[in-house]
Coordinates of C-alpha atoms and ligand atoms in Angstrom, one line a residue:
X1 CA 10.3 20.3 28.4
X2 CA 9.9 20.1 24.4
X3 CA 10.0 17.4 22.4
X4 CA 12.4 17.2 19.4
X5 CA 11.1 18.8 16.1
X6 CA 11.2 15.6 13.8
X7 CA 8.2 14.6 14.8
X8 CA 5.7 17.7 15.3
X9 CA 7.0 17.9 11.2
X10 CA 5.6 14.8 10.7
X11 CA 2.3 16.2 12.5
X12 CA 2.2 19.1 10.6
X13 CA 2.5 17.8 7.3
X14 CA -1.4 17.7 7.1
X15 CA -4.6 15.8 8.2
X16 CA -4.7 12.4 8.8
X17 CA -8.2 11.9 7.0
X18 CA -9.4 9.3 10.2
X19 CA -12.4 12.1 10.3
X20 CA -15.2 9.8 9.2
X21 CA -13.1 6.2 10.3
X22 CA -13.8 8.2 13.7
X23 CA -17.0 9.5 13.0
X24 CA -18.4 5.9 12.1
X25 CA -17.0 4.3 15.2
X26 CA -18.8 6.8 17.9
X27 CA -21.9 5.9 15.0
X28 CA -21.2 2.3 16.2
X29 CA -20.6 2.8 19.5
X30 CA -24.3 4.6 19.9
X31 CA -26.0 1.6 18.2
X32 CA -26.3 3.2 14.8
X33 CA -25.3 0.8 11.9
X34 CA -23.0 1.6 9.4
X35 CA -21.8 0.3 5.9
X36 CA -18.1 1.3 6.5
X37 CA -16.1 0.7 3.5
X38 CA -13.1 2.7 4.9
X39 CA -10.6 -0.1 6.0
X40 CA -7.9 -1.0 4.3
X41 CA -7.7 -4.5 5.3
X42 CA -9.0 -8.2 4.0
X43 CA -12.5 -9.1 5.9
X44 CA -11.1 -12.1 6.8
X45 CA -8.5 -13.6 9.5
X46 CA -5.2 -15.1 9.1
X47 CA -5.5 -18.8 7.5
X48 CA -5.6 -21.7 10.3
X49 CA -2.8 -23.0 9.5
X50 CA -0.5 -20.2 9.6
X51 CA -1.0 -20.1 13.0
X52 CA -0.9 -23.4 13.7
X53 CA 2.9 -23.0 11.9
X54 CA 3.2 -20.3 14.2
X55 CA 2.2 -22.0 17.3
X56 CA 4.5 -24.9 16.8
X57 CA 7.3 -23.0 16.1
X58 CA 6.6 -20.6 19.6
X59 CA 6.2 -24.2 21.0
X60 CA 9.3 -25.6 19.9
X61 CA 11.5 -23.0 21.7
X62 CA 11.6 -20.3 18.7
X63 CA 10.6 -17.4 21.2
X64 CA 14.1 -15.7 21.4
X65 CA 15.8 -12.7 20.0
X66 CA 16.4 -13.0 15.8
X67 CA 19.1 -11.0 14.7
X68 CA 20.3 -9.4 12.0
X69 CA 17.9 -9.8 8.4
X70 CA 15.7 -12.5 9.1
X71 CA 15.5 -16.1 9.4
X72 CA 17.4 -17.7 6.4
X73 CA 14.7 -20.2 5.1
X74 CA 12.4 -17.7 5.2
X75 CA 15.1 -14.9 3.5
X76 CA 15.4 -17.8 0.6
X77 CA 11.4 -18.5 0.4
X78 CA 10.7 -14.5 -0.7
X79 CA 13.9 -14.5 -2.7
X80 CA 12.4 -17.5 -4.5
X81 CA 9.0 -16.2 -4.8
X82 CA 10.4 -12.7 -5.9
X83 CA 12.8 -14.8 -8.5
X84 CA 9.5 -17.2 -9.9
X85 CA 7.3 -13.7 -10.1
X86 CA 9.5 -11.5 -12.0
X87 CA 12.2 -13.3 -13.6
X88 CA 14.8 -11.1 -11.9
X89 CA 17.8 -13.7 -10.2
X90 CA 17.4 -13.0 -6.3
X91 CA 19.3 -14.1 -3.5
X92 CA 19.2 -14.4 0.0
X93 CA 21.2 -11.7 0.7
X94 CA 18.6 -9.5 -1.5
X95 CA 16.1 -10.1 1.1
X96 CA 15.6 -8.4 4.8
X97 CA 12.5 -9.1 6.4
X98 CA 10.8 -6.3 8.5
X99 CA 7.9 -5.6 10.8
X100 CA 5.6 -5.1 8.1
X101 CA 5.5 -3.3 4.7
X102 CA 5.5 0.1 6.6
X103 CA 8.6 -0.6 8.7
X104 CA 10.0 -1.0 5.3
X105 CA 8.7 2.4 3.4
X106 CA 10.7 3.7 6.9
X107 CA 13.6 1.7 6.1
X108 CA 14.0 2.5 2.6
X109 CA 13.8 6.3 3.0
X110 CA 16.3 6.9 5.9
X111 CA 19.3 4.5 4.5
X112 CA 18.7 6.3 1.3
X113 CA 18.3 9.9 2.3
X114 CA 19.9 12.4 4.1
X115 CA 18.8 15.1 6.6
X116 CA 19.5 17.3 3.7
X117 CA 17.8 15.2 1.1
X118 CA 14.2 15.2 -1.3
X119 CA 12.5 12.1 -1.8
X120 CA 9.8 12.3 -4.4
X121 CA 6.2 10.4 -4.1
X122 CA 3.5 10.1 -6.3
X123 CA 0.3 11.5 -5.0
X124 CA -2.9 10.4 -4.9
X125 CA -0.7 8.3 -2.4
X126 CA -1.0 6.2 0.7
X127 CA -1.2 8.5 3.8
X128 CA 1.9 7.8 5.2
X129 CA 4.0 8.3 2.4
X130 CA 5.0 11.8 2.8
X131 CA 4.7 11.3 7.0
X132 CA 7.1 8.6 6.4
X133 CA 9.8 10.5 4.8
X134 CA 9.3 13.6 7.2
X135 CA 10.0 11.0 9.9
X136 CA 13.5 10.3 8.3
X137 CA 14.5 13.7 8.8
X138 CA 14.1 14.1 5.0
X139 CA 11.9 16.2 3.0
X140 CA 9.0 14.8 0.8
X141 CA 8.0 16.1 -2.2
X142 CA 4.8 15.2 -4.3
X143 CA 4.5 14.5 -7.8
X144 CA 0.9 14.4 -9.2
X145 CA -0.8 11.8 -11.1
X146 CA -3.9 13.0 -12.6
X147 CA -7.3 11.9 -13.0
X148 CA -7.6 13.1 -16.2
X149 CA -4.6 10.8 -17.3
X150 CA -6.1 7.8 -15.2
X151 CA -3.6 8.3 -11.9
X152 CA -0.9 6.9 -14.0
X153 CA 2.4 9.0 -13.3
X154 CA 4.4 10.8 -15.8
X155 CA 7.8 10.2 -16.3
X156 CA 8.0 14.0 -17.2
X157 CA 6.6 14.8 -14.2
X158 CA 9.3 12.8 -12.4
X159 CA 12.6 14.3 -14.3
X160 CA 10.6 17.7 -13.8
X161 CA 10.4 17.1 -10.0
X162 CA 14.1 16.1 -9.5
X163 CA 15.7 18.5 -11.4
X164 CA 13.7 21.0 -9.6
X165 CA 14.9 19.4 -6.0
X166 CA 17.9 17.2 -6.4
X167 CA 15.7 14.0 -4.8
X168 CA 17.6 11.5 -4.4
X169 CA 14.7 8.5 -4.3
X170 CA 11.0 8.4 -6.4
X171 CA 8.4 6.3 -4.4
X172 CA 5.9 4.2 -6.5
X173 CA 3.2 1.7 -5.5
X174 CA 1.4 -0.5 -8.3
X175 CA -1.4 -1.7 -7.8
X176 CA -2.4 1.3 -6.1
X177 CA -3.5 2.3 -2.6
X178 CA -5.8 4.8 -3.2
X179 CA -6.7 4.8 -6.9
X180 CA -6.8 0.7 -7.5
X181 CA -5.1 2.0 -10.6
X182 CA -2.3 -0.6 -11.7
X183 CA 0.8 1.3 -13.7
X184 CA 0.7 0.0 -17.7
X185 CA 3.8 -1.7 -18.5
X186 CA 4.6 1.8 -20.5
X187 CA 4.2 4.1 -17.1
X188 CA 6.8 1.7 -15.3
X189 CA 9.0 1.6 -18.1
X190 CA 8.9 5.2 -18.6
X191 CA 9.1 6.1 -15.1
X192 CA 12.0 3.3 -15.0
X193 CA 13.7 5.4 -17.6
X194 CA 13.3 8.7 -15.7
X195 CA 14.9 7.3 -12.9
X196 CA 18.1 6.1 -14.4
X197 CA 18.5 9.1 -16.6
X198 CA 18.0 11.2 -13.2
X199 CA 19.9 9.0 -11.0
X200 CA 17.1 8.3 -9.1
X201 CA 17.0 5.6 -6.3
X202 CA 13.4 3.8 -7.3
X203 CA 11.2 2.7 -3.9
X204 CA 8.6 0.3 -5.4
X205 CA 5.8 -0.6 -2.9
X206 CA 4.1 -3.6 -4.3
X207 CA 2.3 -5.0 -1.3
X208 CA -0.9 -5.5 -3.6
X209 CA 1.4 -7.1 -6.2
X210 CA -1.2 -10.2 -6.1
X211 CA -4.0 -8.4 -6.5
X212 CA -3.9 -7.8 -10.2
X213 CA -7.1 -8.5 -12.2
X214 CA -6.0 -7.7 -15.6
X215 CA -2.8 -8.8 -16.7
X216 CA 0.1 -10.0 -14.8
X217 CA 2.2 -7.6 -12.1
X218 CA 4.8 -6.0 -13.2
X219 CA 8.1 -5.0 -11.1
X220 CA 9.9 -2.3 -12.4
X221 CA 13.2 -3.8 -10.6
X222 CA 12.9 -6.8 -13.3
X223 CA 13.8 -3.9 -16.2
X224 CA 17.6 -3.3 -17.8
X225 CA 19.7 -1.3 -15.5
X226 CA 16.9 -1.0 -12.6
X227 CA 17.9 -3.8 -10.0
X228 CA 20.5 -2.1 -9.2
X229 CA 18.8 1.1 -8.1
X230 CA 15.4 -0.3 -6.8
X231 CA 14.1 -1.2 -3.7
X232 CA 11.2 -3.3 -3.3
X233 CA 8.6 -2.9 -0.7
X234 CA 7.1 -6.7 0.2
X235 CA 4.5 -7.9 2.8
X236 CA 1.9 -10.7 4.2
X237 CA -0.6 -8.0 5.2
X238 CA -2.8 -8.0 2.1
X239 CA -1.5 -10.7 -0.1
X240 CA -1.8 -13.5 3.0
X241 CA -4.7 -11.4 4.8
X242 CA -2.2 -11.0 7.9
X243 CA -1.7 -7.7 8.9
X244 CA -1.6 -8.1 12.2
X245 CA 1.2 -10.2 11.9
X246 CA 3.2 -7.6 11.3
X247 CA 5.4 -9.4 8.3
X248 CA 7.0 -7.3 5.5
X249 CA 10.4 -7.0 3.7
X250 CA 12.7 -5.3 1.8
X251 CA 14.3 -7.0 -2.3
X252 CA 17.4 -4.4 -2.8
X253 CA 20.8 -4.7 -3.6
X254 CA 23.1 -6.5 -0.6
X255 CA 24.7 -3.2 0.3
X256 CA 21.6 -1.5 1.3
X257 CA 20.1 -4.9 3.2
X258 CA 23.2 -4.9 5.2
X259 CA 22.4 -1.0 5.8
X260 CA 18.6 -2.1 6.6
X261 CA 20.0 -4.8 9.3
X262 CA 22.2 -1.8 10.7
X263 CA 18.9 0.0 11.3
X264 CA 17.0 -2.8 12.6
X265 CA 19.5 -3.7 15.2
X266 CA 19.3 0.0 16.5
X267 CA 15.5 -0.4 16.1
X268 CA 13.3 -3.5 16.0
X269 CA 15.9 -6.0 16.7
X270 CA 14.4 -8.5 14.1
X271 CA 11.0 -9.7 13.6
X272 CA 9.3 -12.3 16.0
X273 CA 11.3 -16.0 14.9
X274 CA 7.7 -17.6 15.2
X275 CA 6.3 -15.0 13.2
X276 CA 8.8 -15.4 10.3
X277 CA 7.9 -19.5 10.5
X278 CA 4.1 -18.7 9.5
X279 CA 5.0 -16.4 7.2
X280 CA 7.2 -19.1 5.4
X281 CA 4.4 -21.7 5.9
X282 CA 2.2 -19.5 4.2
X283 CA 5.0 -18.6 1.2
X284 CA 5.0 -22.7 1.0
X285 CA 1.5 -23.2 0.2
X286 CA 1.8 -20.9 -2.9
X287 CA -0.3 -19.0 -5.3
X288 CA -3.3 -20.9 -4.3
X289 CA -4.0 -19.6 -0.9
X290 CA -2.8 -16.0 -2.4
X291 CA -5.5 -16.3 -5.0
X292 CA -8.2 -17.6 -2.6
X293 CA -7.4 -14.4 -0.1
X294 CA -7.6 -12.3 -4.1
X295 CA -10.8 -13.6 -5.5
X296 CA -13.3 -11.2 -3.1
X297 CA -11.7 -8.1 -4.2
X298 CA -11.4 -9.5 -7.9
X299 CA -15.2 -10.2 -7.4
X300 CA -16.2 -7.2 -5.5
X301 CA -14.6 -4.7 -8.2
X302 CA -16.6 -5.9 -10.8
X303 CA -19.6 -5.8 -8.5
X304 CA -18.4 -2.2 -8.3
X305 CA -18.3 -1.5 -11.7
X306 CA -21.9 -2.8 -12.8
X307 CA -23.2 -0.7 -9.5
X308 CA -21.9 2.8 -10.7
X309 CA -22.4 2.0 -14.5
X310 CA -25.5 3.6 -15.3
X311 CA -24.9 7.0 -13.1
X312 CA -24.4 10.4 -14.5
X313 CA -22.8 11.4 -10.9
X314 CA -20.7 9.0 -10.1
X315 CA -18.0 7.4 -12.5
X316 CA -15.2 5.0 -11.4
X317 CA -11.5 5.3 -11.8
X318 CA -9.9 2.9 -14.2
X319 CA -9.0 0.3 -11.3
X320 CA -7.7 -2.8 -11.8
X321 CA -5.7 -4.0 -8.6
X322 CA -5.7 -3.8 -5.1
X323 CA -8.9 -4.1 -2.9
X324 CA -10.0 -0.7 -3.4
X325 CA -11.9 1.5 -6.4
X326 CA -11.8 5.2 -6.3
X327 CA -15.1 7.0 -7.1
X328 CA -14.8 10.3 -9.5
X329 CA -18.3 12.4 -7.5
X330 CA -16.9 15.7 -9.2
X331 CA -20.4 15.6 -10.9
X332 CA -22.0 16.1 -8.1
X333 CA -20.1 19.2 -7.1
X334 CA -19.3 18.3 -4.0
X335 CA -15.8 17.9 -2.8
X336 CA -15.3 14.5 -2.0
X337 CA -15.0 15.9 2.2
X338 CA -18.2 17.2 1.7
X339 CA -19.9 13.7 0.2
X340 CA -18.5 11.7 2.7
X341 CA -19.4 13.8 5.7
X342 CA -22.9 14.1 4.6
X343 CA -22.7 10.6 3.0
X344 CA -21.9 9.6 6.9
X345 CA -24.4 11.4 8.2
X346 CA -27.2 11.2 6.4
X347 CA -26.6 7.4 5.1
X348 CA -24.4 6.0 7.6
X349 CA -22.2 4.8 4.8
X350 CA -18.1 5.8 5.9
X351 CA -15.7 6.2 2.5
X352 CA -12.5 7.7 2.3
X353 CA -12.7 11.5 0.8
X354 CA -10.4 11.5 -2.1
X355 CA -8.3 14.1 -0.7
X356 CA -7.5 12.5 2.4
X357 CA -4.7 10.9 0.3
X358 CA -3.6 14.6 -1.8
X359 CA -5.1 16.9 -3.8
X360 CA -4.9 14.8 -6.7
X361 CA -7.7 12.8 -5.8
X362 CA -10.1 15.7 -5.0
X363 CA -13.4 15.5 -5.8
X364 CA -13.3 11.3 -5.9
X365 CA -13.9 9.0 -2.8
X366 CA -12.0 6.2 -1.9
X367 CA -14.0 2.5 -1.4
X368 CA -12.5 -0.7 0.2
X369 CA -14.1 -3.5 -1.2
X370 CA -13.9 -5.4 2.0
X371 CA -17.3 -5.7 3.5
X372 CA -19.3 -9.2 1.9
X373 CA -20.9 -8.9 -1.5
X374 CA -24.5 -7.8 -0.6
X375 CA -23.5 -5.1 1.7
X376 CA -21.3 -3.9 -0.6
X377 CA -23.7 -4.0 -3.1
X378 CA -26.2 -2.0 -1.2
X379 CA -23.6 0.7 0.0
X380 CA -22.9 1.2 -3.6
X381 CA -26.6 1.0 -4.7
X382 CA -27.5 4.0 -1.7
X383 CA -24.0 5.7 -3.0
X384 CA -25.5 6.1 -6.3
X385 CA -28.3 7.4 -5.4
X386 CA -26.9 9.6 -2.8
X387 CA -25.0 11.0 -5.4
X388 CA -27.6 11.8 -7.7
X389 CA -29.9 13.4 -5.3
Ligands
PMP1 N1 1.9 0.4 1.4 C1 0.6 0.5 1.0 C2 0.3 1.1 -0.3 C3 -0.4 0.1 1.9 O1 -1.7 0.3 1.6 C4 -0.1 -0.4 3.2 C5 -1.1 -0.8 4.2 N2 -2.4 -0.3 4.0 C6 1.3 -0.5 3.5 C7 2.2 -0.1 2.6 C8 1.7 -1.0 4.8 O2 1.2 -2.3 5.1 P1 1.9 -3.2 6.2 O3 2.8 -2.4 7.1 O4 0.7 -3.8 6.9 O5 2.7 -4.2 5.4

């Protein structure tokens, strides 16, 4: 018997890139330590008293089915917290919550595109991007941001792309997963532009939106004409360290978060009730406990920065958000699959290779600033010298 063809799509669209996250487990598993700066996610656990929110709430009977968009004093908290961090008036009814940010991204694409339909992406991108919209049924199609114009897309790029394809939907994410790049207030407002001039659904993924070190976030949905035509892309993982948890959502306009509930009724049925009641303990404690869950990365960065300053091999991408920096080794000559296969190998230090998330970010090498300062110090330290070998 064969499977449907929606999904061998999705495994054809390319490599996954787990090559080295692989590679440095079975280094692990034979006893061999490595400095492996590939993961994605805060090097801490969920605050103590989240789950302790959580626990009382399983306790006290919350443990049955939650339907429809979420529970609604959770629903109000993110409105509020979207409303106090971007100025834009949101409602209850603006919110859905979802399994996490990526059960979102999937959300988004399939009520806004059809079978028939193009949805754009910027590229160096987060690996499930494309995947994700191939999953919908719907075709993806990838607009570059260079290195040579620090990742930041180009609204001509974007107008270019659509008239090119007829997409219906442009998919952003600032701060950036891969690049650590956060879009100037000029790229979003340009790119803003692009999309209402090209009638062009906007998906903004902010799930790093608190990890800003220069400057203050800024959504695109809070500019003239964009709320609404934007969909914003929200979760606990990195902002609360709770990934796990499974805890994202969608800010949209009420038509297409009654569409979203549609979806998760045929779907996930709702997120866990106890679940939602730590994630709205954790929205209730405020900025603090985001900032205190920010500060490593905001630390680590700079520690990055000072590391690679000196090097004529290795020069770092103008990052300034998220919990990552991307590393430009095109000095070396090597692609950046090459440098981290032999960086694995003969350093037992695991990166990302740049292309692992496009073409785009050939040549560069993608570091998650989640180990603790001094071994991420001394990855970067070896890295350097690696490179310059
Ligand atoms: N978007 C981006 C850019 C990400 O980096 C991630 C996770 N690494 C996600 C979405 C999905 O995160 P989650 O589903 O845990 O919210």
């Amino acid at each position: 018997m064969q499977i449907g063809p929606r999904i061998p799509r999705v495994r054809a669209a390319g490599k996954d890139g787990w090559e080295i996250v692989y590679r440095a487990r079975a280094l692990v598993a034979a006893g061999v330590p490595v400095l492996n700066l590939t993961v994605g996610e805060p090097d801490r656990t969920t605050d103590p008293r989240v789950l302790e929110a959580m626990h009382a709430a399983a306790l006290s009977g919350l443990t049955g089915y939650t339907f429809g968009p979420g529970l609604p004093e959770l629903r109000d908290a993110i409105a509020q917290r979207v409303t106090d961090r971007t100025g834009t008036p949101t409602r209850r009814e603006n919110i859905i919550v979802t399994p996490g940010g990526q059960a979102a991204l999937f959300a988004a694409h399939m009520i806004l595109l059809g079978a028939d339909d193009v949805g754009l992406y910027v590229t160096p991108h987060y690996p499930t991007y494309p995947s994700t919209i191939l999953a919908t049924g719907a075709t993806p199609e990838a607009i570059p941001a260079q290195a040579a114009l620090g990742f930041q897309p180009q609204a001509e790029a974007v107008l270019e792309a659509q008239s090119r394809t007829n997409a219906r939907s442009l998919l952003i994410n600032t701060p950036n997963n891969p690049t650590g790049v956060v879009y100037s207030h000029k790229t979003i407002s340009d790119v803003a532009g692009a999309c209402r001039d090209a009638d062009l659904w906007l998906i903004s993924d902010e799930v790093y939106d608190t990890q800003v070190w220069d400057g203050a976030h800024l959504s695109p949905r809070s500019l003239p004409g964009m709320a609404e035509r934007t969909v914003v892309i929200g979760s606990m993982s990195k902002s609360h360290a709770m990934t796990g948890s499974r805890l994202g959502w969608i800010v949209a306009p009420e038509e297409v978060v009654s569409a979203a509930a549609v979806l998760a009724t045929n779907t996930t049925y709702g997120v866990v009730p106890y679940i939602q009641k730590g994630a709205l303990a954790a929205l209730q404690m405020g900025p603090a406990l985001e900032e205190e869950i920010a500060a490593p990365f905001r630390r680590r960065r700079l520690l990055a920065q000072r590391a690679v300053a000196g090097s004529s091999h290795v020069r770092m991408a103008p990052s300034a958000g998220a919990m990552y920096v991307m590393l430009d080794i095109r000095a070396t000559g090597l692609s950046g699959e090459v440098f981290a296969s032999r960086l694995i190998e003969e350093e037992h230090i695991a990166v990302m290779p740049g292309e692992s998330f496009g073409a785009a970010a050939a040549g560069h090498v993608r570091i998650a600033l989640t180990l603790p300062d001094d071994q991420l110090e001394e990855a970067l330290r070896r890295i350097v010298a690696f490179a310059q070998a």
